[in-house]
Coordinates of C-alpha atoms and ligand atoms in Angstrom, one line a residue:
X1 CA -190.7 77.7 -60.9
X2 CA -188.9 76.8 -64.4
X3 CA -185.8 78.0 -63.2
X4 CA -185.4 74.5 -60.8
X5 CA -184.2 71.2 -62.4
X6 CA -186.8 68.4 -61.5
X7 CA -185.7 64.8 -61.9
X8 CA -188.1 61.9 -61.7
X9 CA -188.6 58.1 -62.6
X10 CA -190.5 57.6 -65.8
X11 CA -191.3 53.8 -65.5
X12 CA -193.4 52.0 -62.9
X13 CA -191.8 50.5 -59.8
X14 CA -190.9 47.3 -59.7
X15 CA -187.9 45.1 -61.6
X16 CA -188.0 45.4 -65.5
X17 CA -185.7 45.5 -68.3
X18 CA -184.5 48.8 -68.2
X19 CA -185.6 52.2 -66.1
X20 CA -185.9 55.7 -67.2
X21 CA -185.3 58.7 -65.3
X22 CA -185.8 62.0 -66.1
X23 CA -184.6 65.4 -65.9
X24 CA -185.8 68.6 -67.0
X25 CA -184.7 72.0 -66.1
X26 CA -181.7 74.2 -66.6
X27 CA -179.2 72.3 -64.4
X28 CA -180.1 69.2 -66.7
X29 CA -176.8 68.7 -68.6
X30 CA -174.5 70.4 -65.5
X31 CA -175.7 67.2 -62.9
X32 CA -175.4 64.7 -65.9
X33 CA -172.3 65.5 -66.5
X34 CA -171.4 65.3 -62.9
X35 CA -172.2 62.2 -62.9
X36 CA -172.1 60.2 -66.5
X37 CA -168.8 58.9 -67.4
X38 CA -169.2 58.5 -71.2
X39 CA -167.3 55.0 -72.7
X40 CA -166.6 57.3 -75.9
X41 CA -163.5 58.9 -74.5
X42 CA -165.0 62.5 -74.6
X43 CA -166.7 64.6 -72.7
X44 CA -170.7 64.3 -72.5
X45 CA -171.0 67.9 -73.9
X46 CA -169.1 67.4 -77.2
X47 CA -170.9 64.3 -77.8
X48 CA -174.3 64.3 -79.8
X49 CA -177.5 65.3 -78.7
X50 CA -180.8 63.3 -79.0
X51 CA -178.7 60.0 -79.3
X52 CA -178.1 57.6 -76.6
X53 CA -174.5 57.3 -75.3
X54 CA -173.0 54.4 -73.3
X55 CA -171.3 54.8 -70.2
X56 CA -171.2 54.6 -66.3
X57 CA -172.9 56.4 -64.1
X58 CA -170.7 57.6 -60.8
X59 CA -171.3 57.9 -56.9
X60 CA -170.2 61.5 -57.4
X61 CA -168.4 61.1 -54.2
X62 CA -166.4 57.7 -53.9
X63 CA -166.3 57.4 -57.8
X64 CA -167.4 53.7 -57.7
X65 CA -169.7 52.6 -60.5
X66 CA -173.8 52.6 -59.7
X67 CA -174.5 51.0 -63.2
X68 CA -174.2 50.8 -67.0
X69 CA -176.5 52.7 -68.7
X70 CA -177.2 54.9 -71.2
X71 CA -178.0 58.6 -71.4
X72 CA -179.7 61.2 -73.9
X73 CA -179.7 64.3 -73.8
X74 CA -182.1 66.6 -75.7
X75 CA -180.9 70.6 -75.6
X76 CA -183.7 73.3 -75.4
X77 CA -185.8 73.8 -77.0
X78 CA -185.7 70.7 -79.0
X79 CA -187.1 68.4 -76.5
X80 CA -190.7 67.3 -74.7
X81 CA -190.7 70.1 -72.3
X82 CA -189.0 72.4 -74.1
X83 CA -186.2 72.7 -71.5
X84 CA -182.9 71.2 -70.8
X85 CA -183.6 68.0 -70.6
X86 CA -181.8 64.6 -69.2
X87 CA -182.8 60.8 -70.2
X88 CA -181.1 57.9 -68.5
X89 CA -181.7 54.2 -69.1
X90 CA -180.6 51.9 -66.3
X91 CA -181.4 48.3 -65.3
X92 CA -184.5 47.7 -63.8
X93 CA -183.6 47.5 -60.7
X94 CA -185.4 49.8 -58.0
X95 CA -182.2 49.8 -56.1
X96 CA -180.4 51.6 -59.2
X97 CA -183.3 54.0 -59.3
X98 CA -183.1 55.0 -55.9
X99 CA -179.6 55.8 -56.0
X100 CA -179.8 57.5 -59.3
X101 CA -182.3 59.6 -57.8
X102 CA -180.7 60.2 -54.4
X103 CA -177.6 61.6 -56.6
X104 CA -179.7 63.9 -58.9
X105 CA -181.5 65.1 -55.4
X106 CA -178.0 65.7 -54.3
X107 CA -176.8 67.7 -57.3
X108 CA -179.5 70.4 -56.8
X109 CA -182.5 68.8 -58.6
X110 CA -185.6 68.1 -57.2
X111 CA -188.2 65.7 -57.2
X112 CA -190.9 66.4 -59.9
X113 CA -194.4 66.7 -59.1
X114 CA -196.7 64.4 -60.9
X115 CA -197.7 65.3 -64.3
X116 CA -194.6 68.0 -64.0
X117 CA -192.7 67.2 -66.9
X118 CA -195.8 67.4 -69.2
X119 CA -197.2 70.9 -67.7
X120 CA -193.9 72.8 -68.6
X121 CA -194.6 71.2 -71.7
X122 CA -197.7 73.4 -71.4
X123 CA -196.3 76.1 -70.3
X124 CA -193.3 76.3 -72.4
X125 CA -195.6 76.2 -75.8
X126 CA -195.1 72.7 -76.3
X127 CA -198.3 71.4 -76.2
X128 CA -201.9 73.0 -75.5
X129 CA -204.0 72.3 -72.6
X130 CA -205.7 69.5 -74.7
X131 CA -202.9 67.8 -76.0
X132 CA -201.2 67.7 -72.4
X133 CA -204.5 66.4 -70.9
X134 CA -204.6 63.8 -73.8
X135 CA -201.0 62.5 -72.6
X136 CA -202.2 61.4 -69.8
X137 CA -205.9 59.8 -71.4
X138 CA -203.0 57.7 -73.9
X139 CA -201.3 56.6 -70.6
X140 CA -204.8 55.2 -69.3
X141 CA -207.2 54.9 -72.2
X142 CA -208.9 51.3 -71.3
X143 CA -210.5 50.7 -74.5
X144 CA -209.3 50.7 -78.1
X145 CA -211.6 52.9 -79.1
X146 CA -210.6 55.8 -76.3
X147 CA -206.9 54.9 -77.1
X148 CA -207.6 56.2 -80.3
X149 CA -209.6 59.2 -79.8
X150 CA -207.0 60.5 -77.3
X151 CA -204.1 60.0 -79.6
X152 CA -206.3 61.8 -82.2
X153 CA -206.4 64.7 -79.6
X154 CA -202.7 64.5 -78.9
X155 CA -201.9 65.0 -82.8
X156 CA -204.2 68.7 -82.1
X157 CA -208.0 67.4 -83.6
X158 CA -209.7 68.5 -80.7
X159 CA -207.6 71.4 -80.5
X160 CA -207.8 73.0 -84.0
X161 CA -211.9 72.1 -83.6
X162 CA -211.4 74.1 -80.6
X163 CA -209.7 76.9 -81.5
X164 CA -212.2 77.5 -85.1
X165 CA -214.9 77.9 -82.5
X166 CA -212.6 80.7 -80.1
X167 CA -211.4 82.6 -83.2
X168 CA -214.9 82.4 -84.5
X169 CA -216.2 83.8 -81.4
X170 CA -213.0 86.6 -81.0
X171 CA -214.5 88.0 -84.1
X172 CA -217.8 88.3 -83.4
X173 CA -216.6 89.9 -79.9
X174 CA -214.7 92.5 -82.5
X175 CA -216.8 93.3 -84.1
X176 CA -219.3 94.0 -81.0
X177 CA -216.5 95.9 -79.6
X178 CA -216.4 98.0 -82.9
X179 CA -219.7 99.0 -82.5
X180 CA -219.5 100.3 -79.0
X181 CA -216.5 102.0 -79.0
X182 CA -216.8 104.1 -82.9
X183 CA -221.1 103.3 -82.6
X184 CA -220.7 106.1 -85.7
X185 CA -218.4 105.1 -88.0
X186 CA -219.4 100.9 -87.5
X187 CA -223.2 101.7 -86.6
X188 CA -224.9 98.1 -85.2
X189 CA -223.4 94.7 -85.7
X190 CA -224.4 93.1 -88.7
X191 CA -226.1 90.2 -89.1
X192 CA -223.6 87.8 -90.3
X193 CA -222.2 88.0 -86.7
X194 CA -225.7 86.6 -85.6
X195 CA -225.2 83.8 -88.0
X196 CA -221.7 83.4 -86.9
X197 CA -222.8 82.6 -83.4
X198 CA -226.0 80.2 -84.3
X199 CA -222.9 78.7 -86.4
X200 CA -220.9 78.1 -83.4
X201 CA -223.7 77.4 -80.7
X202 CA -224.5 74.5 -83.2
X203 CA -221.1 73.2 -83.5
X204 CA -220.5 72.9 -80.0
X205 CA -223.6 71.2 -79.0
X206 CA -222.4 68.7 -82.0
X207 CA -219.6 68.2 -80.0
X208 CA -220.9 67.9 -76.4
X209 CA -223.4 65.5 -78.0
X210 CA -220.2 63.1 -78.2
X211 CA -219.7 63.0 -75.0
X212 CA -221.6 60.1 -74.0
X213 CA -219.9 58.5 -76.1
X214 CA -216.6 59.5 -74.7
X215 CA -217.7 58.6 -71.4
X216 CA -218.1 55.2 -71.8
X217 CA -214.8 55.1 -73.5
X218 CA -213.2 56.6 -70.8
X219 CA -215.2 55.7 -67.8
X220 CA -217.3 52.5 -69.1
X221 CA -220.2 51.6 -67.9
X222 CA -222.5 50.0 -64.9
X223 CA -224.4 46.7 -65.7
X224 CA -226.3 45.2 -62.9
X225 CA -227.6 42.1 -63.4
X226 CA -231.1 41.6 -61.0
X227 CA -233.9 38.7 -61.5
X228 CA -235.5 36.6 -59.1
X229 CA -233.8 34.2 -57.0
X230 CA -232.8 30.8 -58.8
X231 CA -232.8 32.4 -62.6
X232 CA -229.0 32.4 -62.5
X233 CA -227.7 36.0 -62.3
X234 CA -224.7 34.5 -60.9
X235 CA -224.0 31.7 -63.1
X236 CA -223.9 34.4 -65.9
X237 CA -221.3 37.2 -64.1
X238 CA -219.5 34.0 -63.8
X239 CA -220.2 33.1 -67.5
X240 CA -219.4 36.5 -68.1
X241 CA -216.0 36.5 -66.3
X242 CA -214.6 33.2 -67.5
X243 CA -214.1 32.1 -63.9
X244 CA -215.8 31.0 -60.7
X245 CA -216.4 34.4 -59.1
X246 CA -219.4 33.9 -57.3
X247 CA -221.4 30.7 -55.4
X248 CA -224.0 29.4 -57.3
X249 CA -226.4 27.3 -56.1
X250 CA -229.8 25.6 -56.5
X251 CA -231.3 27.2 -53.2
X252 CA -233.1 30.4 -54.4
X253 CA -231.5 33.0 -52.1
X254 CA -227.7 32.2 -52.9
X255 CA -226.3 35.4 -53.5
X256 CA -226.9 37.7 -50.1
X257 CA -224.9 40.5 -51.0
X258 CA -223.9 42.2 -54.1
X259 CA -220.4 41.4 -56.0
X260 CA -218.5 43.3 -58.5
X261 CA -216.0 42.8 -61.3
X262 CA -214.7 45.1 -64.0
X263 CA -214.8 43.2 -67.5
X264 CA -214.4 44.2 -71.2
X265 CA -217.3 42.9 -72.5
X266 CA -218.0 43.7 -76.7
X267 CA -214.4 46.0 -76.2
X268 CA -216.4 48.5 -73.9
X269 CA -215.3 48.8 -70.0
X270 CA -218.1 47.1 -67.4
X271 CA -218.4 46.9 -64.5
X272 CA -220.7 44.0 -63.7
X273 CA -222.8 43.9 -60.8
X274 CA -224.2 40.6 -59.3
X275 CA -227.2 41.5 -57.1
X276 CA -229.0 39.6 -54.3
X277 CA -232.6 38.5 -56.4
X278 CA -234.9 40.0 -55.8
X279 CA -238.1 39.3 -53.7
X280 CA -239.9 39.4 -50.4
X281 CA -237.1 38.8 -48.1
X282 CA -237.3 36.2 -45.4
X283 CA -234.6 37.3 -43.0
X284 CA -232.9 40.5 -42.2
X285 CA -229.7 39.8 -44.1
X286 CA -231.8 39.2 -47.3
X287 CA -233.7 42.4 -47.0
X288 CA -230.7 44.1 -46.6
X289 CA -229.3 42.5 -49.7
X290 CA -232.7 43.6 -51.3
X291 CA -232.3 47.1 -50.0
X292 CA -228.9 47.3 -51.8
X293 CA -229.7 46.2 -54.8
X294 CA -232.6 49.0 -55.1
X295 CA -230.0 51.2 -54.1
X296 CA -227.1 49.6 -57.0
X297 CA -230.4 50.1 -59.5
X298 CA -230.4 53.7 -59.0
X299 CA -227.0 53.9 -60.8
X300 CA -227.0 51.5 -63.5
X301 CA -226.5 52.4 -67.1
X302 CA -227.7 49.1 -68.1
X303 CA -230.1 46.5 -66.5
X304 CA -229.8 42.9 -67.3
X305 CA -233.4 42.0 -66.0
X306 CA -232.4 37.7 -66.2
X307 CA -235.6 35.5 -66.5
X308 CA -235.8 31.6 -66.3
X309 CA -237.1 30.2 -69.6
X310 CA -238.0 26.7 -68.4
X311 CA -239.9 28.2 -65.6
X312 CA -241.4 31.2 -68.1
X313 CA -242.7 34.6 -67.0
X314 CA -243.8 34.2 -63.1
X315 CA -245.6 37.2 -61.5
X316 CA -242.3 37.8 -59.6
X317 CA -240.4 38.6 -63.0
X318 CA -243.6 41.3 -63.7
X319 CA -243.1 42.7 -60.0
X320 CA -239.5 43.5 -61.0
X321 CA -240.2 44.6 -64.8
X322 CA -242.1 47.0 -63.3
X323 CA -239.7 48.3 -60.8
X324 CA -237.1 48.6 -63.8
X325 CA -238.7 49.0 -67.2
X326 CA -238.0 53.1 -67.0
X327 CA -234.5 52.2 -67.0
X328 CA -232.5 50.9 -70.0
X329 CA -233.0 47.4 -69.8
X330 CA -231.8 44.1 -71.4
X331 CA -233.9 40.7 -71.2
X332 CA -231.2 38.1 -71.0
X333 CA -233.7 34.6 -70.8
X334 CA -231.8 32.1 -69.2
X335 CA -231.4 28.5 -69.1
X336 CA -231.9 28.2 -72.7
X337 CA -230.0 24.3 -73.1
X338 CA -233.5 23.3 -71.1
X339 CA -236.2 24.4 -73.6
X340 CA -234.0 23.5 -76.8
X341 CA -236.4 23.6 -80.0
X342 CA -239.5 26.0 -77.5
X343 CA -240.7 28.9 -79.4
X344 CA -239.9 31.7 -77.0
X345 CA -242.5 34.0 -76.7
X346 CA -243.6 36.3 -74.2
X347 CA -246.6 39.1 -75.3
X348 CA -245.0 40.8 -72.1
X349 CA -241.7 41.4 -73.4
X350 CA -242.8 42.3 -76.4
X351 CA -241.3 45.6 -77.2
X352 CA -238.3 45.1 -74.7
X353 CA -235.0 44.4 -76.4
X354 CA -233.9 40.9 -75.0
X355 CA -231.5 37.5 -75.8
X356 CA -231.7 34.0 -75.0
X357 CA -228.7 32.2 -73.7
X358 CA -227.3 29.3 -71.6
X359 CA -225.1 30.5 -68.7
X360 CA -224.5 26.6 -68.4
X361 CA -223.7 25.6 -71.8
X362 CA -222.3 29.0 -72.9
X363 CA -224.8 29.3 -75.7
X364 CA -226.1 32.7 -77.1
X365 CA -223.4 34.7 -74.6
X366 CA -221.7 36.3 -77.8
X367 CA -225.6 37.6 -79.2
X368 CA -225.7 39.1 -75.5
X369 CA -222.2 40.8 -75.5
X370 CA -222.8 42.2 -78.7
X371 CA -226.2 43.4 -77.8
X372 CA -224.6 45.3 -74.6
X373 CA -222.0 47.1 -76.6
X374 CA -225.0 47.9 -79.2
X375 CA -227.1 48.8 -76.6
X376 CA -224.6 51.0 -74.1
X377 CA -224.0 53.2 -77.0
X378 CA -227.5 53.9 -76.9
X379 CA -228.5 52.3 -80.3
X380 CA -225.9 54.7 -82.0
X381 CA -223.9 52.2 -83.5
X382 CA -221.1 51.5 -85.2
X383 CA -218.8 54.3 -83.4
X384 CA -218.6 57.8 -85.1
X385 CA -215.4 58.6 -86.9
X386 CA -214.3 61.5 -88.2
X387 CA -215.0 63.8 -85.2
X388 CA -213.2 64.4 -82.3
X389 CA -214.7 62.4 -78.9
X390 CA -214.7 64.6 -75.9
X391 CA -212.8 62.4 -73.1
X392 CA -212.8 64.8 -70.3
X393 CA -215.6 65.9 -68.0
X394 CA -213.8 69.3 -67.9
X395 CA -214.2 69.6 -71.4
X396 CA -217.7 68.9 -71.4
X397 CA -218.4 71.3 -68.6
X398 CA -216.6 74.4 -70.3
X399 CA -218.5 73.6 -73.6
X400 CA -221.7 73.4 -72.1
X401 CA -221.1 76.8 -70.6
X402 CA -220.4 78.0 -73.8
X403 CA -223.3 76.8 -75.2
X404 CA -225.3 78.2 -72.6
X405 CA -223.8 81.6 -73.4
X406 CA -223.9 81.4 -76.6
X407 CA -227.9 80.7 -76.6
X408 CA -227.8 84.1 -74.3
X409 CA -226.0 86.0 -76.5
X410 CA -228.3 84.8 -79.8
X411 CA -231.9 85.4 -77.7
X412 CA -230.4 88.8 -76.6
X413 CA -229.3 90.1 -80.5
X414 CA -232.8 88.9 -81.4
X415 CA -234.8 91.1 -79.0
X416 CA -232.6 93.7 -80.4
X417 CA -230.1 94.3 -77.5
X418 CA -227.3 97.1 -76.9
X419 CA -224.2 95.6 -78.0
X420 CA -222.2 95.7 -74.9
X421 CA -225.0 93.0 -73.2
X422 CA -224.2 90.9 -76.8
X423 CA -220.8 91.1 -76.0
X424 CA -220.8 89.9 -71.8
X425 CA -221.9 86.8 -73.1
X426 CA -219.9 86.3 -76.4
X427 CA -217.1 87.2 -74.2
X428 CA -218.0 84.3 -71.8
X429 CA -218.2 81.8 -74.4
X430 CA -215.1 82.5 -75.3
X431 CA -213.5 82.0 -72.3
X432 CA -215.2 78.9 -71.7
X433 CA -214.0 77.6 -75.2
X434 CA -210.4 78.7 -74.9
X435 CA -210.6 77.2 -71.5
X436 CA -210.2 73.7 -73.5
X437 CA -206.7 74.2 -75.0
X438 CA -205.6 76.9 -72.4
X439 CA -205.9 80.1 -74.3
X440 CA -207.6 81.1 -70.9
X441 CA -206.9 79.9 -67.3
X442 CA -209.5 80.1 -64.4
X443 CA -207.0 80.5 -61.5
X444 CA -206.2 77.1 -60.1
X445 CA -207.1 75.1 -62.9
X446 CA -203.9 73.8 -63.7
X447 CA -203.0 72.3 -60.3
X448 CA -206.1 70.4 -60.7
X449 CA -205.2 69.1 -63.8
X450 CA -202.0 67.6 -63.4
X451 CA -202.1 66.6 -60.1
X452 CA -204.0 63.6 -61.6
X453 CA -201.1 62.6 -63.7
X454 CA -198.5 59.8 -62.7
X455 CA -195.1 60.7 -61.7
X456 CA -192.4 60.9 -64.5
X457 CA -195.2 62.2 -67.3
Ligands
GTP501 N1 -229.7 24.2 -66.9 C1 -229.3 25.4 -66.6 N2 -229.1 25.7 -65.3 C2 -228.7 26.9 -64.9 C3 -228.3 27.9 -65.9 N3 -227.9 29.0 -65.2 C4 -228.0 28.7 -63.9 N4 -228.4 27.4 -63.7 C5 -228.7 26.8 -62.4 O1 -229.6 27.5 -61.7 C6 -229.4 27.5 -60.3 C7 -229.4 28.9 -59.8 O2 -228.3 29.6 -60.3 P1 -227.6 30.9 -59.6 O3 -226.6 31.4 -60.6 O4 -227.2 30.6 -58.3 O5 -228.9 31.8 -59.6 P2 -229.1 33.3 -59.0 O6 -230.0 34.0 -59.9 O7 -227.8 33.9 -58.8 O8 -229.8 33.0 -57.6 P3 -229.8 33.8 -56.3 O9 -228.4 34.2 -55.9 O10 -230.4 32.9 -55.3 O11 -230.7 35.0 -56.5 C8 -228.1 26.8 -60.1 O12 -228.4 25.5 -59.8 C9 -227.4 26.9 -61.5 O13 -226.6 25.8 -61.8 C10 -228.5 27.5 -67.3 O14 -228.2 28.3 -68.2 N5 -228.9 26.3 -67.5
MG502 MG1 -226.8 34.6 -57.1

């Protein structure tokens, strides 16, 4: 496979200031060279590498000029992938990138798969299987916070924490190993293995525990906004949106069918569900609106329960409390510009975390943004630092394999255990660890993984 040139575009469709294509492979410089007429009045290959030249790139065939541009060039092993490796900056035009292609495809290249460039990054040494994954978080990170964390894990943090636990764990499995191969000389595993392990097992599930975290950086999270008809669910997505999303009206019943938007509310990803209110329907269509929004319920990671002060706490409002209070819910009280100077007190709502705002006036909607990033970081605020965030779900699944095994491996030491059964399940933690940065490959695992990536990367 590394013995074929691949060539691809590395910015987005579309006109721009300049486009970047790519080439990586052996036959790099050969087709550049083809193709680049250099303004400096020497050939491409006695010119510098890793600097840009200036020059003209030719229709191989007729000669004529396809455009100005210029052209880097970054000899193995000195460059992203570690190969050859070609970088051309044209105009923006997607005409100029098609034909710049078209010539490359011509010359013997071919076109790269998507993520290609950065998995013979991974397979050339360049990078480990966390780093490469994080290349493509950085391209897609939605938060500031996740930007971060997967830059973090581009420089190698998650890696080097990664690679402690799978060196960790090697030894112990050595030492197991010792024991069953030369059980005279070594006699039983020592106890400072044991320790090792608990060591580990407690590290990783310090890790895995940052996970949720990571998810909502990554992923974000579901807000669904229910109440009775009339309280003014949709007055506050619209609020929420800064625009006039949804119809609102003064007929209870407005909103038949549910409507959602994706918004950064408090720097965290939502997406922000508007639900039909809920009641006893009166017609089909609103008991199928009703029906749906039990259904949205199901998946929300945050409940907006929205109440009507002026109106208070109506036996509708308790119907639905009840319906939702095992869930992680938010109180947002309503209409707040129409009891201006009211105590607000409900003995109901006592112990339930809630905020008083206008959706008309716009009062209070900053408390209730900051409350939802509080709250959809489960109270754990502000953000940790200093740790690495597990971004991936792949990451999270290897480590809590490991975890599992590890907690095998400890229970089977303690009831005093032949090595070799220590060592199946030290042995799989490992795996599962390594799996992380790449140090070991379940079969098709790497298709999987950069299939997901955008062409050019
Ligand atoms: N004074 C005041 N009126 C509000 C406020 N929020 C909403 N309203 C009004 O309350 C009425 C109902 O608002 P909607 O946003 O349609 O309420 P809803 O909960 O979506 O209602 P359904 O879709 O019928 O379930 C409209 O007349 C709004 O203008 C507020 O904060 N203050
Ligand atoms: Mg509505």
């Amino acid at each position: 496979m590394l013995e074929d040139t691949i060539v691809a575009p590395a910015t987005p469709p579309g006109e721009g200031a300049i486009a970047i294509i790519r080439l990586s492979g052996p036959g790099s410089l050969a087709a550049a060279e083809k193709v680049f007429q250099p303004s400096a009045d020497r050939p491409l290959r006695e010119l510098p590498a890793r600097t840009p030249h200036l020059g003209y790139i030719l229709d191989p065939e007729r000669g004529s000029p396809i455009d100005q541009c210029l052209l880097s060039f970054f000899p193995a092993p000195r460059s992203y992938t570690g190969e050859d490796m070609v970088e051309l900056y044209c105009h923006g035009n997607p005409l100029v990138v098609e034909r710049v292609l078209e010539i490359f495809l011509y010359l013997g290249a071919r076109l790269a798969d998507p993520g290609e460039f950065t998995k013979r990054a991974f397979l050339n040494g360049k990078l480990d299987l966390a780093q490469a994954e994080a290349v493509a978080d950085i391209v897609r990170a939605r938060t500031v916070e996740g930007l971060t964390a997967a830059v973090e894990h581009l420089q190698g943090k998650l890696s080097s924490t990664i690679k402690g636990f799978y060196h960790a764990l090697l030894g112990v499995l050595a030492a197991l190993e010792a024991s069953i191969d030369f059980p005279e000389e070594v006699g039983e595993p020592q106890e400072i293995h044991l320790e090792r392990l608990m060591e580990v097992k407690g590290e990783v599930e310090e890790l895995l525990s940052t996970w949720e975290e990571g998810r909502i950086l990554t992923q974000g999270i579901k807000l669904v906004l229910v109440g009775r008809p009339n309280v003014g669910k949709s007055s506050l997505l619209n609020a929420l949106l800064q625009q006039e999303r949804v119809l609102v009206s003064p007929i209870p019943g407005t909103t038949r069918d549910s409507v959602s938007e994706d918004v950064m509310l408090g720097g965290i990803p939502c997406r922000l569900i508007d639900t039909a209110g809920l009641r006893a329907p009166e017609d089909v269509l609103e008991s199928m609106g009703v029906a749906r929004t039990r259904k949205i319920l199901e998946e929300a990671d945050l409940i907006l329960l929205v109440i009507d002060l002026s109106k208070g706490l109506l036996p509708e409002d308790m119907e639905i409390l009840k319906e939702v209070r095992d869930k992680p819910l938010l109180v947002v009280a309503n209409k707040l510009d129409l009891v201006k100077g009211k105590e607000f007190q409900e003995e109901a709502l006592r112990d339930l975390p809630w905020v008083a705002v206008s959706a008309l006036t716009g009062e209070g909607l900053e408390r209730l943004r900051e409350k939802i990033r509080q709250m959809a970081y489960g109270g754990r605020f502000p953000l940790r630092r200093g740790s690495p965030v597990l971004l991936r779900v792949r990451h999270k699944e290897a480590l809590t394999r490991a975890s599992f095994h590890l907690e095998e491996a400890i229970r089977s030491w303690r009831e005093g255990q032949p090595p070799d059964i220590i060592a199946v399940d030290v042995g799989a933690a490992a795996r599962a660890v390594g799996e992380v940065i790449g140090a070991t490959l379940e079969e098709d695992l790497l298709d999987r993984i950069f299939a997901d990536f955008c062409l050019g990367k």
